[in-house]
Short mmCIF file of C-alpha atoms in Angstrom, two decimals:
data_model
loop_
_atom_site.label_atom_id
_atom_site.label_comp_id
_atom_site.label_asym_id
_atom_site.label_seq_id
_atom_site.Cartn_x
_atom_site.Cartn_y
_atom_site.Cartn_z
CA UNK S 204 -42.89 16.67 -12.16
CA UNK S 205 -42.35 14.61 -9.64
CA UNK S 206 -38.70 13.49 -10.70
CA UNK S 207 -38.18 17.22 -10.54
CA UNK S 208 -39.07 17.30 -6.70
CA UNK S 209 -37.26 14.43 -5.72
CA UNK S 210 -34.70 15.89 -7.13
CA UNK S 211 -35.05 19.14 -5.26
CA UNK S 212 -35.51 16.27 -1.73
CA UNK S 213 -32.07 15.07 -2.46
CA UNK S 214 -30.10 16.15 0.12
CA UNK S 215 -27.56 18.41 -0.01
CA UNK S 216 -23.52 16.33 -0.74
CA UNK S 217 -20.96 17.38 1.11
CA UNK S 218 -17.95 18.81 -0.70
CA UNK S 219 -18.35 18.19 -4.57
CA UNK S 220 -15.87 17.16 -6.04
CA UNK S 221 -12.62 15.19 -5.65
CA UNK S 222 -11.15 18.24 -3.22
CA UNK S 223 -14.21 17.73 -1.14
CA UNK S 224 -14.54 14.03 -1.19
CA UNK S 225 -10.38 13.78 -0.33
CA UNK S 226 -11.50 14.98 2.87
CA UNK S 227 -13.89 13.00 3.66
CA UNK S 228 -11.86 9.97 2.58
CA UNK S 229 -8.12 11.20 4.34
CA UNK S 230 -10.66 12.51 7.86
CA UNK S 231 -12.19 8.93 7.00
CA UNK S 232 -8.17 7.39 7.02
CA UNK S 233 -6.60 9.83 10.30
CA UNK S 234 -10.79 7.92 11.62
CA UNK S 235 -9.69 4.19 11.02
CA UNK S 236 -5.96 4.88 11.97
CA UNK S 237 -7.49 5.76 15.59
CA UNK S 238 -9.80 2.94 15.64
CA UNK S 239 -7.33 0.42 14.86
CA UNK S 240 -4.66 2.19 16.46
CA UNK S 241 -2.24 -1.92 17.32
CA UNK S 242 -2.66 -2.89 13.25
CA UNK S 243 -1.38 0.32 12.84
CA UNK S 244 1.39 0.58 14.64
CA UNK S 245 2.28 -3.27 13.44
CA UNK S 246 2.17 -1.55 10.33
CA UNK S 247 4.54 1.11 10.75
CA UNK S 248 7.01 -1.04 12.92
CA UNK S 249 7.06 -3.46 10.33
CA UNK S 250 8.10 -0.21 7.89
CA UNK S 251 10.26 1.13 9.64
CA UNK S 252 12.34 -1.86 10.70
CA UNK S 253 12.60 -2.88 7.24
CA UNK S 254 13.78 0.27 5.99
CA UNK S 255 15.81 0.79 9.09
CA UNK S 256 18.07 -2.89 7.94
CA UNK S 257 18.03 -0.67 4.52
CA UNK S 258 19.24 2.83 5.38
CA UNK S 259 22.62 0.80 7.57
CA UNK S 260 23.27 -1.27 4.78
CA UNK S 261 23.22 2.04 2.54
CA UNK S 262 25.31 4.07 5.47
CA UNK S 263 28.18 1.29 5.44
CA UNK S 264 27.53 1.06 1.52
CA UNK S 265 27.99 4.92 1.13
CA UNK S 266 31.35 5.56 3.10
CA UNK S 267 32.57 2.06 1.78
CA UNK S 268 32.06 3.57 -1.59
CA UNK S 269 33.96 6.89 -0.27
CA UNK S 270 36.78 5.00 0.85
CA UNK S 271 36.98 3.30 -2.52
CA UNK S 272 36.87 7.36 -3.87
CA UNK S 273 39.63 8.11 -1.18
CA UNK S 274 41.91 5.28 -2.18
CA UNK S 275 41.20 5.48 -6.22
CA UNK S 276 42.76 8.80 -6.06
CA UNK S 277 46.14 6.97 -5.50
CA UNK S 278 45.16 6.21 -9.28
CA UNK S 279 48.42 7.89 -10.17
CA UNK S 280 50.62 8.41 -13.85
CA UNK S 281 54.45 9.71 -13.29
CA UNK S 282 56.07 10.38 -16.18
CA UNK S 283 59.97 11.16 -16.47
CA UNK S 284 62.38 12.58 -18.53
CA UNK S 285 65.94 12.93 -18.62
CA UNK S 286 66.63 16.22 -17.77
CA UNK S 287 64.85 19.22 -15.91
CA UNK S 288 62.33 20.66 -17.91
CA UNK S 289 62.38 25.25 -18.02
CA UNK S 290 59.01 26.80 -16.93
CA UNK S 291 58.47 26.98 -21.11
CA UNK S 292 59.49 23.18 -21.24
CA UNK S 293 56.81 22.32 -18.63
CA UNK S 294 54.27 24.77 -20.24
CA UNK S 295 54.15 23.19 -23.45
CA UNK S 296 54.39 19.54 -21.56
CA UNK S 297 51.23 20.69 -19.31
CA UNK S 298 48.98 21.75 -22.94
CA UNK S 299 50.41 18.40 -24.63
CA UNK S 300 49.20 16.29 -21.51
CA UNK S 301 46.09 17.95 -20.06
CA UNK S 302 44.62 18.14 -24.00
CA UNK S 303 44.85 13.72 -23.19
CA UNK S 304 41.08 12.85 -21.93
CA UNK S 305 41.07 12.21 -18.69
CA UNK S 306 43.34 14.08 -16.88
CA UNK S 307 42.42 15.80 -14.04
CA UNK S 308 45.59 17.33 -12.22
CA UNK S 309 48.64 17.82 -13.37
CA UNK S 310 52.55 18.75 -11.13
CA UNK S 311 55.58 18.99 -11.80
CA UNK S 312 57.97 17.09 -9.32
CA UNK S 313 61.90 18.54 -10.42
CA UNK S 314 64.81 16.67 -9.40
CA UNK S 315 64.87 18.85 -6.24
CA UNK S 316 62.07 18.08 -4.88
CA UNK S 317 62.55 14.28 -5.61
CA UNK S 318 64.90 14.88 -4.00
CA UNK S 319 63.76 16.51 -0.81
CA UNK S 320 61.01 13.50 -0.93
CA UNK S 321 63.50 10.59 -0.91
CA UNK S 322 65.49 12.71 2.24
CA UNK S 323 61.53 13.01 4.00
CA UNK S 324 61.13 9.15 3.25
CA UNK S 325 64.36 8.26 4.62
CA UNK S 326 63.49 10.54 7.97
CA UNK S 327 65.89 8.82 10.66
CA UNK S 328 68.58 7.51 8.43
CA UNK S 329 69.47 10.20 5.93
CA UNK S 330 73.45 9.31 6.10
CA UNK S 331 72.34 6.98 3.25
CA UNK S 332 71.67 9.75 1.54
CA UNK S 333 75.08 11.43 2.03
CA UNK S 334 77.43 11.89 -0.65
CA UNK S 335 74.28 12.25 -3.28
CA UNK S 336 73.31 14.86 -5.52
CA UNK S 337 69.86 15.71 -6.85
CA UNK S 338 71.30 15.74 -10.27
CA UNK S 339 70.93 11.55 -10.34
CA UNK S 340 67.23 11.68 -9.63
CA UNK S 341 65.34 12.08 -12.71
CA UNK S 342 62.63 15.15 -12.85
CA UNK S 343 58.72 13.69 -13.38
CA UNK S 344 55.63 14.67 -13.90
CA UNK S 345 52.73 13.46 -11.95
CA UNK S 346 49.13 13.12 -13.22
CA UNK S 347 45.81 12.63 -11.72
CA UNK S 348 43.04 10.94 -13.45
CA UNK S 349 39.40 12.04 -13.42
CA UNK S 350 36.93 9.59 -11.45
CA UNK S 351 36.06 8.15 -14.32
CA UNK S 352 39.06 7.57 -15.99
CA UNK S 353 40.34 5.29 -13.02
CA UNK S 354 39.70 1.58 -14.15
CA UNK S 355 42.76 -0.84 -15.77
CA UNK S 356 41.50 -0.14 -19.43
CA UNK S 357 41.56 3.67 -19.27
CA UNK S 358 44.55 3.75 -17.44
CA UNK S 359 46.65 1.92 -20.32
CA UNK S 360 45.11 3.53 -22.54
CA UNK S 361 45.29 7.28 -21.11
CA UNK S 362 49.45 6.06 -20.29
CA UNK S 363 50.27 4.71 -23.91
CA UNK S 364 49.16 7.86 -25.76
CA UNK S 365 51.32 9.47 -22.90
CA UNK S 366 53.85 7.30 -23.09
CA UNK S 367 53.74 9.28 -27.95
CA UNK S 368 54.36 12.63 -26.26
CA UNK S 369 57.85 13.27 -26.87
CA UNK S 370 60.00 14.17 -24.39
CA UNK S 371 58.89 11.14 -21.82
CA UNK S 372 61.12 8.68 -21.24
CA UNK S 373 59.50 6.23 -19.25
CA UNK S 374 56.09 6.00 -17.75
CA UNK S 375 55.38 4.39 -14.22
CA UNK S 376 51.63 3.34 -12.67
CA UNK S 377 51.66 0.52 -10.48
CA UNK S 378 49.42 -1.47 -13.40
CA UNK S 379 49.48 -4.47 -11.58
CA UNK S 380 47.93 -2.15 -7.69
CA UNK S 381 45.34 -0.61 -10.22
CA UNK S 382 43.93 -3.96 -11.76
CA UNK S 383 43.70 -5.17 -8.22
CA UNK S 384 41.49 -2.68 -7.04
CA UNK S 385 39.60 -1.91 -9.71
CA UNK S 386 38.61 -6.04 -8.77
CA UNK S 387 38.13 -5.18 -5.53
CA UNK S 388 35.77 -2.14 -6.31
CA UNK S 389 33.64 -4.37 -9.51
CA UNK S 390 33.27 -7.42 -6.12
CA UNK S 391 32.47 -4.30 -3.44
CA UNK S 392 29.17 -3.10 -5.86
CA UNK S 393 28.12 -6.82 -6.67
CA UNK S 394 27.77 -7.88 -3.31
CA UNK S 395 26.33 -4.36 -2.18
CA UNK S 396 23.61 -4.34 -5.46
CA UNK S 397 23.52 -8.37 -4.39
CA UNK S 398 22.48 -7.46 -0.38
CA UNK S 399 21.32 -4.85 -1.22
CA UNK S 400 18.66 -5.85 -3.39
CA UNK S 401 17.98 -8.89 -1.12
CA UNK S 402 17.45 -5.96 1.71
CA UNK S 403 14.25 -4.03 -0.51
CA UNK S 404 12.98 -7.62 -1.82
CA UNK S 405 12.84 -8.81 1.45
CA UNK S 406 11.48 -5.71 3.66
CA UNK S 407 9.22 -5.65 0.26
CA UNK S 408 8.49 -9.05 1.49
CA UNK S 409 7.45 -8.51 4.58
CA UNK S 410 5.35 -5.41 4.34
CA UNK S 411 3.34 -6.75 1.46
CA UNK S 412 2.42 -9.69 3.00
CA UNK S 413 1.66 -7.41 6.73
CA UNK S 414 -0.28 -5.03 5.00
CA UNK S 415 -2.20 -7.53 3.42
CA UNK S 416 -2.79 -9.61 6.73
CA UNK S 417 -4.33 -5.88 8.62
CA UNK S 418 -6.27 -5.89 5.84
CA UNK S 419 -7.40 -9.10 5.95
CA UNK S 420 -8.30 -8.54 9.60
CA UNK S 421 -10.59 -5.22 8.09
CA UNK S 422 -12.56 -7.58 5.33
CA UNK S 423 -15.63 -7.82 7.34
CA UNK S 424 -15.12 -3.16 6.78
CA UNK S 425 -14.76 -3.97 2.81
CA UNK S 426 -18.10 -6.18 2.51
CA UNK S 427 -19.61 -3.99 4.69
CA UNK S 428 -18.53 -1.53 2.24
CA UNK S 429 -19.67 -3.11 -0.95
CA UNK S 430 -22.99 -3.72 0.73
CA UNK S 431 -24.34 -0.59 0.88
CA UNK S 432 -23.12 0.04 -2.82
CA UNK S 433 -19.84 2.15 -2.00
CA UNK S 434 -17.69 1.99 -5.62
CA UNK S 435 -14.07 0.58 -5.50
CA UNK S 436 -12.68 3.85 -5.23
CA UNK S 437 -14.40 4.65 -2.21
CA UNK S 438 -13.36 1.71 -0.53
CA UNK S 439 -10.30 1.63 -1.95
CA UNK S 440 -9.63 6.16 -1.47
CA UNK S 441 -9.28 5.47 2.71
CA UNK S 442 -6.92 2.79 2.80
CA UNK S 443 -4.44 4.13 0.38
CA UNK S 444 -4.07 7.44 2.26
CA UNK S 445 -3.88 4.90 5.37
CA UNK S 446 -1.73 3.31 3.85
CA UNK S 447 0.42 6.41 2.29
CA UNK S 448 -0.13 7.90 6.20
CA UNK S 449 1.45 4.41 7.99
CA UNK S 450 4.67 4.79 5.90
CA UNK S 451 5.31 7.94 5.61
CA UNK S 452 5.12 7.54 9.42
CA UNK S 453 7.72 4.53 9.43
CA UNK S 454 9.98 6.28 6.64
CA UNK S 455 10.35 9.10 9.92
CA UNK S 456 10.91 6.36 12.58
CA UNK S 457 13.81 4.65 10.54
CA UNK S 458 15.54 7.98 9.32
CA UNK S 459 15.07 8.84 13.17
CA UNK S 460 16.08 5.57 14.13
CA UNK S 461 18.83 6.28 12.29
CA UNK S 462 19.98 9.57 13.12
CA UNK S 463 19.84 8.02 16.41
CA UNK S 464 22.12 4.97 15.73
CA UNK S 465 24.29 7.18 13.69
CA UNK S 466 25.21 10.51 16.85
CA UNK S 467 24.56 8.04 19.33
CA UNK S 468 27.96 5.71 18.57
CA UNK S 469 28.57 4.44 14.55
CA UNK S 470 29.53 8.75 13.96
CA UNK S 471 32.17 7.65 15.74
CA UNK S 472 32.40 4.30 15.36
CA UNK S 473 36.22 4.01 13.66
CA UNK S 474 37.60 5.22 17.08
CA UNK S 475 35.63 2.93 18.59
CA UNK S 476 36.12 -0.25 16.87
CA UNK S 477 39.65 0.83 16.60
CA UNK S 478 39.28 0.25 12.57
CA UNK S 479 39.46 4.06 11.01
CA UNK S 480 38.50 3.46 7.57
CA UNK S 481 38.00 7.04 7.24
CA UNK S 482 40.22 10.24 8.10
CA UNK S 483 36.85 11.66 9.57
CA UNK S 484 35.08 8.27 10.94
CA UNK S 485 31.90 7.31 8.55
CA UNK S 486 30.09 9.65 7.57
CA UNK S 487 25.90 10.30 7.40
CA UNK S 488 23.51 9.23 4.59
CA UNK S 489 23.00 11.96 2.25
CA UNK S 490 20.14 14.37 2.13
CA UNK S 491 19.38 12.70 -1.38
CA UNK S 492 18.93 9.72 0.27
CA UNK S 493 17.38 10.58 3.83
CA UNK S 494 14.81 11.79 1.04
CA UNK S 495 14.18 8.51 -0.84
CA UNK S 496 13.86 6.21 2.14
CA UNK S 497 11.44 8.44 3.65
CA UNK S 498 9.90 8.87 0.04
CA UNK S 499 10.32 4.64 -0.06
CA UNK S 500 8.08 3.95 2.87
CA UNK S 501 5.19 6.42 1.67
CA UNK S 502 5.59 4.01 -1.72
CA UNK S 503 5.23 0.54 0.18
CA UNK S 504 2.79 1.72 2.28
CA UNK S 505 0.74 2.84 -1.01
CA UNK S 506 1.92 -0.28 -3.38
CA UNK S 507 1.40 -2.88 -0.37
CA UNK S 508 -2.30 -1.19 0.26
CA UNK S 509 -3.53 -1.24 -3.49
CA UNK S 510 -2.20 -4.75 -4.13
CA UNK S 511 -4.10 -6.19 -0.69
CA UNK S 512 -7.35 -4.11 -1.70
CA UNK S 513 -7.24 -6.02 -5.34
CA UNK S 514 -7.58 -9.89 -3.93
CA UNK S 515 -9.59 -8.74 -1.53
CA UNK S 516 -12.99 -6.08 -2.76
CA UNK S 517 -15.01 -8.34 -4.40
CA UNK S 518 -16.82 -6.46 -5.78
CA UNK Z 57 -40.67 -6.06 -9.97
CA UNK Z 58 -37.79 -8.53 -9.33
CA UNK Z 59 -38.61 -11.19 -11.81
CA UNK Z 60 -36.44 -14.15 -12.14
CA UNK Z 61 -37.08 -16.49 -15.19
CA UNK Z 62 -35.26 -19.56 -15.67
CA UNK Z 63 -32.29 -19.46 -12.99
CA UNK Z 64 -29.94 -21.92 -12.65
CA UNK Z 65 -26.74 -21.52 -10.19
CA UNK Z 66 -23.82 -24.09 -9.76
CA UNK Z 67 -21.70 -23.28 -7.87
CA UNK Z 68 -17.71 -24.92 -8.96
CA UNK Z 69 -17.76 -28.99 -9.02
CA UNK Z 70 -20.88 -28.99 -6.67
CA UNK Z 71 -24.34 -29.83 -7.15
CA UNK Z 72 -27.25 -27.00 -9.02
CA UNK Z 73 -27.83 -24.32 -5.74
CA UNK Z 74 -30.24 -23.50 -7.50
CA UNK Z 75 -32.33 -25.39 -10.48
CA UNK Z 76 -35.00 -23.91 -12.62
CA UNK Z 77 -36.23 -21.50 -10.75
CA UNK Z 78 -39.04 -19.16 -11.79
CA UNK Z 79 -40.55 -16.15 -9.55
CA UNK Z 80 -42.10 -13.02 -9.70
CA UNK Z 81 -41.66 -10.53 -6.71
CA UNK Z 82 -44.31 -7.60 -7.72
CA UNK Z 83 -43.10 -4.01 -6.04
CA UNK Z 84 -44.07 -3.78 -2.43
CA UNK Z 85 -44.54 -7.42 -1.97
CA UNK Z 86 -43.54 -8.83 1.27
CA UNK Z 87 -42.08 -12.57 0.65
CA UNK Z 88 -40.71 -15.32 3.25
CA UNK Z 89 -38.90 -17.71 1.59
CA UNK Z 90 -38.36 -20.81 3.79
CA UNK Z 91 -36.21 -24.42 3.69
CA UNK Z 92 -33.76 -26.26 5.07
CA UNK Z 93 -30.01 -25.38 5.04
CA UNK Z 94 -28.54 -25.50 1.94
CA UNK Z 95 -32.19 -25.15 -0.32
CA UNK Z 96 -30.65 -22.37 -2.56
CA UNK Z 97 -32.53 -19.55 -0.22
CA UNK Z 98 -28.85 -17.22 0.98
CA UNK Z 99 -28.26 -18.23 -2.51
CA UNK Z 100 -31.65 -16.58 -4.33
CA UNK Z 101 -30.69 -13.37 -1.81
CA UNK Z 102 -27.07 -13.29 -3.36
CA UNK Z 103 -28.17 -13.21 -7.30
CA UNK Z 104 -30.36 -10.04 -5.80
CA UNK Z 105 -27.95 -7.86 -4.59
CA UNK Z 106 -24.86 -8.69 -7.46
CA UNK Z 107 -22.88 -10.83 -5.43
CA UNK Z 108 -23.32 -14.36 -7.75
CA UNK Z 109 -23.90 -14.22 -11.54
CA UNK Z 110 -26.65 -16.85 -12.73
CA UNK Z 111 -25.07 -19.91 -14.81
CA UNK Z 112 -28.76 -19.58 -16.42
CA UNK Z 113 -31.10 -17.59 -16.95
CA UNK Z 114 -32.00 -14.31 -15.70
CA UNK Z 115 -32.16 -11.97 -13.32
CA UNK Z 116 -34.57 -8.93 -13.64
CA UNK Z 117 -34.95 -6.06 -11.01
CA UNK Z 118 -37.05 -2.77 -12.10
CA UNK Z 119 -36.45 -4.66 -15.68
CA UNK Z 120 -32.76 -4.36 -15.53
CA UNK Z 121 -30.89 -7.43 -15.69
CA UNK Z 122 -28.99 -7.40 -13.09
CA UNK Z 123 -26.21 -10.21 -14.85
CA UNK Z 124 -25.51 -8.13 -17.18
CA UNK Z 125 -24.20 -4.73 -15.37
CA UNK Z 126 -20.79 -4.26 -15.57
CA UNK Z 127 -18.91 -4.64 -12.63
CA UNK Z 128 -19.38 -1.00 -11.88
CA UNK Z 129 -22.74 -0.60 -12.13
CA UNK Z 130 -23.49 -3.41 -8.84
CA UNK Z 131 -22.73 -0.57 -6.37
CA UNK Z 132 -25.62 1.75 -8.22
CA UNK Z 133 -28.00 -1.15 -7.23
CA UNK Z 134 -27.25 -2.07 -4.48
CA UNK Z 135 -27.99 1.52 -3.21
CA UNK Z 136 -31.99 0.81 -4.17
CA UNK Z 137 -31.27 -2.21 -1.77
CA UNK Z 138 -30.80 -3.32 1.52
CA UNK Z 139 -29.29 -6.43 2.70
CA UNK Z 140 -29.18 -6.82 6.54
CA UNK Z 141 -28.17 -10.78 7.76
CA UNK Z 142 -27.79 -13.43 10.44
CA UNK Z 143 -24.72 -12.67 12.11
CA UNK Z 144 -25.80 -8.88 11.24
CA UNK Z 145 -22.23 -7.82 9.79
CA UNK Z 146 -21.45 -4.40 12.05
CA UNK Z 147 -18.20 -3.01 12.05
CA UNK Z 148 -17.72 -3.21 15.77
CA UNK Z 149 -14.06 -0.82 15.81
CA UNK Z 150 -17.19 1.99 15.00
CA UNK Z 151 -20.31 3.30 16.83
CA UNK Z 152 -23.30 3.03 16.36
CA UNK Z 153 -24.08 6.03 14.49
CA UNK Z 154 -20.58 5.44 12.24
CA UNK Z 155 -21.77 1.94 11.39
CA UNK Z 156 -26.02 3.20 10.04
CA UNK Z 157 -24.21 6.46 8.39
CA UNK Z 158 -21.79 4.53 6.16
CA UNK Z 159 -25.13 4.03 3.84
CA UNK Z 160 -25.41 7.63 3.79
CA UNK Z 161 -21.60 8.70 3.72
CA UNK Z 162 -20.97 6.15 0.28
CA UNK Z 163 -23.84 8.39 -1.65
CA UNK Z 164 -22.02 11.82 -0.65
CA UNK Z 165 -24.87 12.71 2.27
CA UNK Z 166 -23.48 15.73 4.15
CA UNK Z 167 -21.71 15.55 8.17
CA UNK Z 168 -25.70 17.24 9.24
CA UNK Z 169 -28.15 15.55 7.23
CA UNK Z 170 -26.46 12.12 7.92
CA UNK Z 171 -26.49 13.21 11.65
CA UNK Z 172 -30.33 13.52 11.49
CA UNK Z 173 -31.18 11.05 9.41
CA UNK Z 174 -29.33 8.36 11.43
CA UNK Z 175 -30.87 10.13 14.55
CA UNK Z 176 -34.22 9.61 12.88
CA UNK Z 177 -34.08 6.07 11.99
CA UNK Z 178 -32.35 5.15 15.36
CA UNK Z 179 -35.13 6.44 17.57
CA UNK Z 180 -37.87 4.69 15.06
CA UNK Z 181 -35.46 1.49 16.05
CA UNK Z 182 -36.05 2.74 19.83
CA UNK Z 183 -32.20 3.12 20.13
CA UNK Z 184 -31.42 6.87 19.54
CA UNK Z 185 -29.87 6.61 23.12
CA UNK Z 186 -27.54 3.87 22.28
CA UNK Z 187 -26.20 6.35 18.95
CA UNK Z 188 -22.83 6.70 20.12
CA UNK Z 189 -22.46 3.18 21.43
CA UNK Z 190 -19.58 0.20 20.40
CA UNK Z 191 -21.94 -1.95 18.34
CA UNK Z 192 -20.11 -5.00 20.90
CA UNK Z 193 -21.56 -4.02 23.96
CA UNK Z 194 -25.51 -3.95 22.86
CA UNK Z 195 -28.15 -7.39 22.73
CA UNK Z 196 -28.05 -8.98 19.57
CA UNK Z 197 -31.75 -8.16 19.24
CA UNK Z 198 -30.09 -4.74 18.71
CA UNK Z 199 -26.88 -5.31 17.17
CA UNK Z 200 -29.96 -6.26 14.50
CA UNK Z 201 -31.76 -3.00 14.58
CA UNK Z 202 -28.38 -1.41 14.16
CA UNK Z 203 -28.72 -3.50 11.69
CA UNK Z 204 -31.31 -2.94 10.25
CA UNK Z 205 -31.45 1.22 10.31
CA UNK Z 206 -28.15 0.55 8.17
CA UNK Z 207 -30.41 -1.22 5.53
CA UNK Z 208 -33.00 0.93 5.69
CA UNK Z 209 -31.41 4.70 6.27
CA UNK Z 210 -31.24 5.88 3.05
CA UNK Z 211 -34.58 4.69 2.70
CA UNK Z 212 -34.47 1.59 -0.02
CA UNK Z 213 -36.96 -0.14 -3.47
CA UNK Z 214 -36.11 -3.30 -1.94
CA UNK Z 215 -35.30 -5.36 1.45
CA UNK Z 216 -33.66 -8.83 1.40
CA UNK Z 217 -32.72 -10.57 5.36
CA UNK Z 218 -31.07 -13.52 5.75
CA UNK Z 219 -32.28 -15.56 8.71
CA UNK Z 220 -32.13 -12.54 10.32
CA UNK Z 221 -34.46 -13.53 13.73
CA UNK Z 222 -31.85 -16.20 13.65
CA UNK Z 223 -29.99 -15.74 16.82
CA UNK Z 224 -32.21 -13.95 18.51
CA UNK Z 225 -35.10 -14.31 21.20
CA UNK Z 226 -38.96 -15.05 20.32
CA UNK Z 227 -39.46 -11.03 21.76
CA UNK Z 228 -36.76 -9.76 18.95
CA UNK Z 229 -37.93 -11.68 16.95
CA UNK Z 230 -41.05 -10.52 16.85
CA UNK Z 231 -39.48 -6.70 17.41
CA UNK Z 232 -37.01 -7.99 13.95
CA UNK Z 233 -40.88 -8.91 11.98
CA UNK Z 234 -42.85 -5.36 13.35
CA UNK Z 235 -39.78 -3.37 11.35
CA UNK Z 236 -40.03 -5.17 7.95
CA UNK Z 237 -44.01 -4.71 7.76
CA UNK Z 238 -43.19 -0.86 8.61
CA UNK Z 239 -40.92 -0.61 6.04
CA UNK Z 240 -43.25 -2.98 3.44
CA UNK Z 241 -45.61 -1.03 4.85
CA UNK Z 242 -44.17 2.58 3.68
CA UNK Z 243 -43.60 0.92 0.08
CA UNK Z 244 -40.46 -1.70 0.15
CA UNK Z 245 -40.17 -4.64 -1.53
CA UNK Z 246 -39.23 -7.58 1.73
CA UNK Z 247 -37.89 -10.28 1.15
CA UNK Z 248 -36.74 -13.01 4.02
CA UNK Z 249 -34.61 -16.32 4.08
CA UNK Z 250 -35.76 -17.86 7.52
CA UNK Z 251 -36.63 -21.73 8.02
CA UNK Z 252 -38.64 -20.15 11.55
CA UNK Z 253 -41.87 -22.02 10.70
CA UNK Z 254 -43.58 -19.67 13.67
CA UNK Z 255 -42.42 -16.53 11.86
CA UNK Z 256 -43.97 -17.36 9.03
CA UNK Z 257 -47.42 -18.76 10.19
CA UNK Z 258 -48.05 -15.73 12.53
CA UNK Z 259 -47.03 -13.03 9.69
CA UNK Z 260 -50.12 -13.90 6.73
CA UNK Z 261 -48.07 -13.79 3.57
CA UNK Z 262 -46.72 -15.18 0.97
CA UNK Z 263 -44.42 -18.31 1.52
CA UNK Z 264 -42.16 -19.77 -0.84
CA UNK Z 265 -40.69 -22.44 -0.12
CA UNK Z 266 -37.41 -24.05 -1.99
CA UNK Z 267 -35.68 -27.55 -1.94
CA UNK Z 268 -32.74 -28.42 -3.34
CA UNK Z 269 -33.12 -25.57 -5.75
CA UNK Z 270 -36.43 -25.94 -6.89
CA UNK Z 271 -39.61 -23.96 -5.70
CA UNK Z 272 -41.62 -26.82 -4.96
CA UNK Z 273 -44.68 -24.65 -3.50
CA UNK Z 274 -45.70 -20.81 -3.25
CA UNK Z 275 -48.42 -19.66 -1.42
CA UNK Z 276 -49.68 -17.29 -3.97
CA UNK Z 277 -49.00 -19.88 -6.86
CA UNK Z 278 -51.62 -22.36 -4.96
CA UNK Z 279 -53.76 -19.08 -3.92
CA UNK Z 280 -54.79 -18.67 -7.81
#
């Protein structure tokens, strides 16, 4: 009977259940951020700087990849014939070439087309071509390969399959250039992965240590909560929400700073530096990358808080 | 009822902080733990709120051996035990209200109930007008009363105090001791660790003297 009375006197819990408690934890996290403005600003600043450095690296890397992609379109095979092809012959041949795996585009260059190109290249010195008739130039088919078939091995294999098609007398594709270009791509990706990996690790290290220091500065709070009977979840939850808020704010600040850098001067950096690496200048990061940077901020804020709390919560 | 059965505790590579200590504290009792610095007073209190586990022996509170409690059960024990310290352990960035409310927030109380209860206990301490102040703006005596309010606001069964008057002047010491006595009258078991001789002599309560981790005197036992 007495225990029933005790239960009846027990004050009603505010917001029973997960969402009720979440409201409390969120309000506590926001209050904590307000009460520790400087420390919070330091954490947000560190997260945003680390993410900005990574974002700038990505911006450069993505643009280099784009340039490499443009260059890779020059990986082209040219198949020559002794005689001009009739429309029917070209259609048959085109079908056979298209059936070879990796073909992206096939263009027929007639003897007349070849002559026109030659003339265009010798612009201003056309006198050299006096007396030369189109018949001396061979008809050809230019074949572009799709993205996955532009490496040295794939191009070699494609060329040997192409040579086996009857009627094709010669295949040219600048083996040495393709090999060098692929070596350059491999090197660029390797350096990119190394530098990117290093930047991400350095960023994680700096951010996690900053969060660790900020939580260490509040270890009395953790101790007091433990003394009054808070469970580990109760102690952790507001800190984790704080970490997420700080991470999201850091991510947002980094994206704003990136946009400011880009639209301020980087978008026309090609012209500015007299180094026009792409015709359209530098392009901004794709939305998926921006989302990943924002999500990275949230992730690092959450994980940094979680790992630091493990160290300082003694119950 | 608090019982210690042949409790020993040694810190790593150090001599024993407690050595074969046995003690019974009946429900509603008020005792002073005294002895020189390093005698083991604080260690004994830490055992009672589950901050340390004994190397040997048993610590039993209300029939429950607390060294067998899992980590998730420790918070439940601490909700029955209020603790105050010499350095108050108040959170400087929070207001007086928030400092006291934390005990009730942990229990899941609603905002309105917390507000009423905190105001009520602060009134008992004579500090209701400081409810929105920062602890940093309060005197030592006031800060200790806030710490006591935080420890007592959920009517704990046990109140532990580690040198609670160590930083206070005579007037504040008396105020704090009076609050302990009031809590005790309301049924809370009170254990105060102190080496303040005057406070002990004036209180006429049970005194347990520790020396080098052993109980060398217990006024209750002498009286028997």
